[in-house]
């Protein structure tokens, strides 16, 4: 056992109730909550739990799952940097729900016994809700991909399971008439108007719009790490956004957007509030539709796939190609129509001469 200093900051000792010599340890910073520290005093596990508690996190208790089971694999993944560092909080929350469902269904199953058919059955179980089925599959793919990298498995059983094709175009994009309608309802100097200008002038996702603030501005450029995929964004503050920020008056917070009580929004809170603001302006759409409008405008004005990827934080051309391809189709359609017009004009049939009515006819 590795001995530690007798007194560690914020560490408290509490004897057991039954006078049996048992001692309990907990961390309490200021008037914050008591965070119990499991394990034997002085061990590496105890020190790791203490360090996490001082940072405000509850320690993950030692695993009781049998090694090699699905339950054990999930616990190992959640302790890894792949889970804690590479996945955003919102995605972790969503995937945790699917992981709990997987554990309830087959937690004690050996991971070597999980096959493509097993994962396919989980997907089919959720087929009535295709988006949920596909998100479950994304979770399974990520879990078993990490298991292969960590050498717990030789192959990823979820890798070749296809997603369910969903016939939807997702969130409908805004149009400029709806932007004008919203602006007419919410004047400069209001938080709803600032939210709109932030979305349309940056193309931000909801989470980045909630997080961004003056601490991210350098020489008129917003520099922020995208919450979803950790890509750094470098976006100039365009005149309309600058005007909306100035109209809010003296700065009362580092964050651009603040809730009623002055604190920052969470991603979910901002989404709910923005939908209320849209409904008040009689625009029945979401913030993500503004991101689609911004991408469409850039592509229609000749923006390249690389420019779209840089602004919107896409790491592949899967999304950018959608907008540039559609913009190219529009341009090619207009060019084709004008070529047709040229040919029709060149071979126009002359109009027959108009004859004056014969006054003697029918007499």
Coordinates of C-alpha atoms in Angstrom, one line a residue:
X1 CA 0.0 0.0 0.0
X2 CA 1.2 3.5 -0.9
X3 CA 1.1 5.8 2.1
X4 CA -0.2 9.3 1.7
X5 CA 0.0 12.5 3.8
X6 CA -2.3 12.2 6.8
X7 CA -4.2 15.3 6.0
X8 CA -5.4 16.0 2.4
X9 CA -7.3 19.2 1.6
X10 CA -11.1 18.8 1.9
X11 CA -10.8 15.2 3.1
X12 CA -12.9 14.3 6.1
X13 CA -12.9 11.2 8.3
X14 CA -16.1 9.8 9.9
X15 CA -16.1 6.7 12.2
X16 CA -18.7 4.0 11.6
X17 CA -21.9 4.0 13.7
X18 CA -21.5 0.6 15.3
X19 CA -18.1 1.1 16.9
X20 CA -16.6 -1.7 14.8
X21 CA -13.5 0.2 13.8
X22 CA -14.8 0.9 10.3
X23 CA -13.9 4.4 9.0
X24 CA -15.7 6.3 6.2
X25 CA -14.0 9.1 4.1
X26 CA -15.6 11.9 2.2
X27 CA -14.6 15.1 0.4
X28 CA -16.4 18.4 1.0
X29 CA -15.3 21.6 -0.7
X30 CA -16.7 24.7 1.1
X31 CA -20.4 24.2 1.7
X32 CA -20.7 21.8 -1.2
X33 CA -22.1 18.3 -1.1
X34 CA -20.3 15.5 0.6
X35 CA -18.8 13.1 -1.9
X36 CA -17.9 9.7 -0.4
X37 CA -14.5 8.2 -1.2
X38 CA -14.7 4.4 -1.7
X39 CA -11.8 2.0 -1.2
X40 CA -9.1 1.7 1.4
X41 CA -7.2 4.8 2.6
X42 CA -3.8 5.1 0.9
X43 CA -4.4 2.9 -2.1
X44 CA -4.1 4.2 -5.7
X45 CA -7.9 3.7 -6.2
X46 CA -8.6 5.8 -3.1
X47 CA -6.3 8.6 -4.4
X48 CA -7.9 8.6 -7.8
X49 CA -11.4 8.8 -6.2
X50 CA -10.2 11.7 -4.0
X51 CA -8.8 13.6 -6.9
X52 CA -12.0 13.2 -8.9
X53 CA -14.1 14.3 -5.9
X54 CA -12.0 17.5 -5.4
X55 CA -12.8 18.3 -9.0
X56 CA -16.5 18.0 -8.2
X57 CA -17.0 14.5 -9.7
X58 CA -18.3 11.4 -8.1
X59 CA -15.9 8.5 -8.3
X60 CA -16.9 5.5 -10.4
X61 CA -17.1 2.6 -8.0
X62 CA -15.1 -0.4 -8.7
X63 CA -16.7 -2.7 -11.3
X64 CA -18.6 -5.7 -10.0
X65 CA -19.3 -7.1 -13.5
X66 CA -17.7 -10.3 -14.6
X67 CA -14.8 -9.6 -16.9
X68 CA -15.6 -10.2 -20.5
X69 CA -19.4 -9.5 -20.2
X70 CA -21.2 -6.7 -22.0
X71 CA -21.8 -5.0 -18.6
X72 CA -18.0 -5.1 -17.9
X73 CA -17.2 -3.7 -21.4
X74 CA -19.6 -0.8 -21.0
X75 CA -18.0 0.1 -17.6
X76 CA -14.5 -0.1 -19.2
X77 CA -15.5 2.2 -22.0
X78 CA -16.9 4.8 -19.7
X79 CA -13.6 4.9 -17.8
X80 CA -11.7 5.4 -21.0
X81 CA -10.6 8.7 -22.6
X82 CA -12.6 7.7 -25.7
X83 CA -15.7 8.2 -23.6
X84 CA -14.7 11.1 -21.4
X85 CA -12.7 13.2 -23.9
X86 CA -13.8 12.3 -27.4
X87 CA -17.6 12.3 -27.0
X88 CA -19.6 15.5 -26.1
X89 CA -21.8 15.7 -23.1
X90 CA -25.1 15.6 -25.1
X91 CA -23.9 12.6 -27.1
X92 CA -22.8 10.8 -23.9
X93 CA -26.2 11.4 -22.3
X94 CA -28.0 10.0 -25.4
X95 CA -25.7 7.0 -25.7
X96 CA -25.9 6.3 -22.0
X97 CA -29.6 5.6 -22.4
X98 CA -29.0 3.0 -25.1
X99 CA -26.2 1.5 -23.1
X100 CA -28.5 1.0 -20.1
X101 CA -31.0 -0.7 -22.4
X102 CA -28.3 -3.0 -23.8
X103 CA -27.2 -3.9 -20.3
X104 CA -30.8 -4.6 -19.1
X105 CA -31.2 -6.9 -22.2
X106 CA -27.9 -8.7 -22.2
X107 CA -25.6 -7.3 -19.5
X108 CA -24.2 -10.7 -18.5
X109 CA -23.7 -11.9 -22.0
X110 CA -20.1 -12.6 -23.0
X111 CA -18.9 -10.0 -25.6
X112 CA -17.5 -12.8 -27.7
X113 CA -21.0 -14.2 -28.1
X114 CA -22.4 -10.9 -29.5
X115 CA -22.7 -11.2 -33.3
X116 CA -23.9 -9.1 -36.2
X117 CA -27.3 -10.9 -35.8
X118 CA -27.4 -9.8 -32.1
X119 CA -26.9 -6.1 -33.0
X120 CA -29.4 -6.5 -35.9
X121 CA -32.0 -7.8 -33.5
X122 CA -31.5 -4.7 -31.3
X123 CA -32.0 -2.5 -34.3
X124 CA -35.1 -4.3 -35.5
X125 CA -36.6 -4.1 -31.9
X126 CA -36.6 -0.3 -32.4
X127 CA -37.7 -0.2 -36.1
X128 CA -41.0 1.6 -35.2
X129 CA -38.8 4.6 -34.3
X130 CA -36.2 4.7 -37.1
X131 CA -34.2 7.6 -35.7
X132 CA -33.9 5.8 -32.3
X133 CA -32.9 2.6 -34.0
X134 CA -30.1 4.3 -35.9
X135 CA -28.9 6.1 -32.8
X136 CA -28.8 2.8 -31.0
X137 CA -26.8 1.4 -33.8
X138 CA -24.4 4.4 -33.7
X139 CA -23.9 3.6 -30.0
X140 CA -23.2 -0.1 -30.6
X141 CA -20.8 0.7 -33.4
X142 CA -18.8 3.2 -31.2
X143 CA -18.8 0.8 -28.2
X144 CA -17.5 -2.2 -30.2
X145 CA -15.1 0.0 -32.3
X146 CA -13.4 1.0 -29.0
X147 CA -13.4 -2.6 -27.8
X148 CA -11.5 -3.6 -30.9
X149 CA -9.0 -0.7 -30.4
X150 CA -8.5 -1.7 -26.8
X151 CA -8.0 -5.4 -27.9
X152 CA -11.0 -6.7 -26.0
X153 CA -12.5 -8.0 -29.3
X154 CA -11.0 -9.0 -32.6
X155 CA -13.9 -7.6 -34.8
X156 CA -16.7 -5.1 -34.5
X157 CA -20.0 -7.0 -34.7
X158 CA -22.0 -3.8 -35.4
X159 CA -19.8 -2.4 -38.1
X160 CA -21.6 -4.0 -41.1
X161 CA -25.1 -3.6 -39.7
X162 CA -26.8 -1.1 -42.0
X163 CA -28.8 1.9 -40.8
X164 CA -32.5 2.0 -41.4
X165 CA -33.2 4.4 -44.3
X166 CA -35.4 7.2 -43.2
X167 CA -37.4 9.0 -45.8
X168 CA -37.1 12.5 -44.5
X169 CA -35.2 15.7 -45.3
X170 CA -34.8 16.5 -41.6
X171 CA -35.4 20.0 -40.3
X172 CA -36.9 22.2 -42.9
X173 CA -34.7 25.2 -43.9
X174 CA -35.8 28.7 -43.4
X175 CA -36.3 31.2 -46.3
X176 CA -35.5 34.9 -46.3
X177 CA -39.2 35.8 -46.0
X178 CA -39.3 34.0 -42.7
X179 CA -36.1 35.8 -41.6
X180 CA -37.7 39.2 -42.3
X181 CA -40.9 38.1 -40.5
X182 CA -38.9 37.2 -37.4
X183 CA -36.9 40.4 -37.5
X184 CA -40.0 42.5 -37.9
X185 CA -41.5 40.8 -34.8
X186 CA -38.3 41.0 -32.6
X187 CA -36.5 44.3 -32.8
X188 CA -32.9 45.0 -32.2
X189 CA -32.1 45.1 -28.4
X190 CA -34.0 41.9 -27.6
X191 CA -32.5 38.6 -26.8
X192 CA -34.7 36.8 -29.4
X193 CA -33.3 39.1 -32.2
X194 CA -29.7 38.5 -31.0
X195 CA -30.3 34.8 -31.2
X196 CA -31.5 35.0 -34.8
X197 CA -28.6 37.1 -35.9
X198 CA -26.1 34.8 -34.1
X199 CA -27.6 31.8 -36.0
X200 CA -27.8 33.3 -39.4
X201 CA -24.5 35.1 -39.3
X202 CA -22.4 32.2 -38.1
X203 CA -24.3 29.0 -39.0
X204 CA -23.8 27.8 -35.4
X205 CA -25.3 24.7 -34.0
X206 CA -27.5 25.2 -31.0
X207 CA -24.9 24.0 -28.5
X208 CA -22.2 26.4 -29.9
X209 CA -24.7 29.3 -29.9
X210 CA -25.4 28.7 -26.2
X211 CA -21.7 28.5 -25.3
X212 CA -20.2 31.4 -27.4
X213 CA -19.2 34.6 -25.7
X214 CA -16.9 37.5 -25.6
X215 CA -14.1 35.3 -24.3
X216 CA -14.0 33.7 -27.7
X217 CA -13.6 36.9 -29.7
X218 CA -10.2 37.9 -31.1
X219 CA -9.8 40.9 -33.3
X220 CA -13.4 40.7 -34.5
X221 CA -13.3 36.9 -35.1
X222 CA -15.0 34.3 -33.1
X223 CA -12.7 31.4 -32.3
X224 CA -14.4 28.5 -30.6
X225 CA -14.1 24.7 -30.5
X226 CA -17.3 23.1 -31.8
X227 CA -19.0 21.1 -29.1
X228 CA -20.1 18.3 -31.3
X229 CA -16.9 17.3 -33.0
X230 CA -14.2 19.4 -31.4
X231 CA -13.3 21.2 -34.6
X232 CA -12.0 24.8 -34.2
X233 CA -14.2 27.4 -35.9
X234 CA -13.0 30.8 -37.0
X235 CA -15.9 33.1 -37.9
X236 CA -15.8 36.8 -38.3
X237 CA -18.5 38.9 -36.6
X238 CA -20.5 40.2 -39.6
X239 CA -22.1 43.7 -39.5
X240 CA -25.6 42.4 -38.7
X241 CA -24.4 40.4 -35.7
X242 CA -22.2 43.3 -34.5
X243 CA -25.2 45.6 -34.7
X244 CA -27.4 43.2 -32.7
X245 CA -24.6 42.8 -30.0
X246 CA -24.2 46.6 -29.7
X247 CA -28.0 47.0 -29.4
X248 CA -28.0 44.9 -26.2
X249 CA -26.2 47.7 -24.3
X250 CA -23.5 47.3 -21.7
X251 CA -22.1 43.8 -21.3
X252 CA -23.5 42.0 -18.3
X253 CA -22.2 38.5 -19.1
X254 CA -19.4 36.9 -21.1
X255 CA -22.0 34.9 -23.0
X256 CA -23.7 36.5 -25.9
X257 CA -27.1 34.8 -25.1
X258 CA -28.3 34.7 -21.5
X259 CA -31.5 33.4 -19.9
X260 CA -34.0 35.6 -18.0
X261 CA -32.0 35.4 -14.8
X262 CA -28.8 36.4 -16.5
X263 CA -27.0 33.0 -16.6
X264 CA -26.0 31.2 -19.8
X265 CA -28.4 28.9 -21.6
X266 CA -27.9 25.1 -21.8
X267 CA -28.3 23.7 -25.3
X268 CA -31.7 22.3 -24.4
X269 CA -32.9 25.5 -22.8
X270 CA -31.9 27.6 -25.8
X271 CA -33.7 25.2 -28.1
X272 CA -36.9 25.4 -26.2
X273 CA -36.8 29.2 -25.8
X274 CA -35.9 29.8 -29.5
X275 CA -38.9 27.7 -30.6
X276 CA -41.2 29.9 -28.4
X277 CA -39.7 33.0 -30.0
X278 CA -40.3 31.5 -33.4
X279 CA -43.9 30.7 -32.6
X280 CA -44.4 34.3 -31.4
X281 CA -43.1 35.5 -34.8
X282 CA -45.4 32.9 -36.6
X283 CA -42.4 31.0 -37.9
X284 CA -43.0 27.3 -37.3
X285 CA -39.4 26.2 -37.7
X286 CA -36.3 25.4 -35.7
X287 CA -32.8 26.9 -35.3
X288 CA -31.2 24.1 -37.3
X289 CA -33.3 25.3 -40.3
X290 CA -31.4 28.6 -40.2
X291 CA -28.1 26.7 -40.4
X292 CA -29.5 25.0 -43.6
X293 CA -30.5 28.4 -45.0
X294 CA -27.0 29.8 -44.4
X295 CA -25.3 26.8 -46.1
X296 CA -27.7 27.1 -49.1
X297 CA -27.0 30.9 -49.5
X298 CA -23.2 30.3 -49.4
X299 CA -23.5 27.5 -52.0
X300 CA -25.8 29.4 -54.2
X301 CA -23.3 32.3 -54.3
X302 CA -20.4 30.0 -55.4
X303 CA -19.1 28.8 -52.1
X304 CA -16.9 25.8 -52.3
X305 CA -17.2 22.5 -50.3
X306 CA -14.0 23.5 -48.5
X307 CA -15.4 26.9 -47.5
X308 CA -18.6 25.2 -46.2
X309 CA -16.7 22.7 -44.2
X310 CA -14.5 25.3 -42.6
X311 CA -17.4 27.6 -41.6
X312 CA -19.8 24.9 -40.4
X313 CA -17.2 22.6 -38.8
X314 CA -17.8 19.6 -41.0
X315 CA -14.9 17.2 -41.2
X316 CA -15.9 15.4 -44.4
X317 CA -17.6 16.5 -47.6
X318 CA -20.7 14.4 -46.9
X319 CA -22.8 17.5 -45.9
X320 CA -21.0 20.2 -47.9
X321 CA -21.5 18.2 -51.1
X322 CA -25.3 18.2 -50.6
X323 CA -25.4 22.0 -50.8
X324 CA -22.9 22.5 -53.5
X325 CA -24.5 19.8 -55.6
X326 CA -27.9 21.4 -55.3
X327 CA -26.5 24.8 -56.1
X328 CA -24.8 23.4 -59.2
X329 CA -28.1 21.8 -60.3
X330 CA -29.8 25.2 -60.0
X331 CA -27.1 26.9 -62.1
X332 CA -27.0 24.1 -64.6
X333 CA -30.8 24.2 -64.9
X334 CA -30.8 27.9 -65.6
X335 CA -28.0 27.6 -68.1
X336 CA -29.9 24.8 -69.9
X337 CA -33.1 26.8 -69.9
X338 CA -31.3 29.8 -71.5
X339 CA -29.8 27.5 -74.2
X340 CA -33.3 26.3 -75.0
X341 CA -34.5 29.9 -75.1
X342 CA -31.7 30.8 -77.6
X343 CA -32.7 27.9 -79.9
X344 CA -36.4 28.7 -79.7
X345 CA -35.8 32.4 -80.4
X346 CA -33.6 31.6 -83.4
X347 CA -36.3 29.4 -84.9
X348 CA -39.4 31.3 -83.9
X349 CA -42.3 31.0 -86.3
X350 CA -43.4 34.4 -87.6
X351 CA -46.8 35.4 -86.4
X352 CA -49.4 35.2 -89.3
X353 CA -50.6 38.7 -90.5
X354 CA -53.8 39.8 -88.8
X355 CA -56.6 40.3 -91.3
X356 CA -59.2 43.0 -90.8
X357 CA -62.7 41.6 -90.6
X358 CA -64.7 41.7 -93.9
X359 CA -67.6 44.1 -93.3
X360 CA -69.6 42.3 -96.1
X361 CA -69.2 38.9 -94.6
X362 CA -72.4 37.4 -93.2
X363 CA -74.6 40.0 -95.0

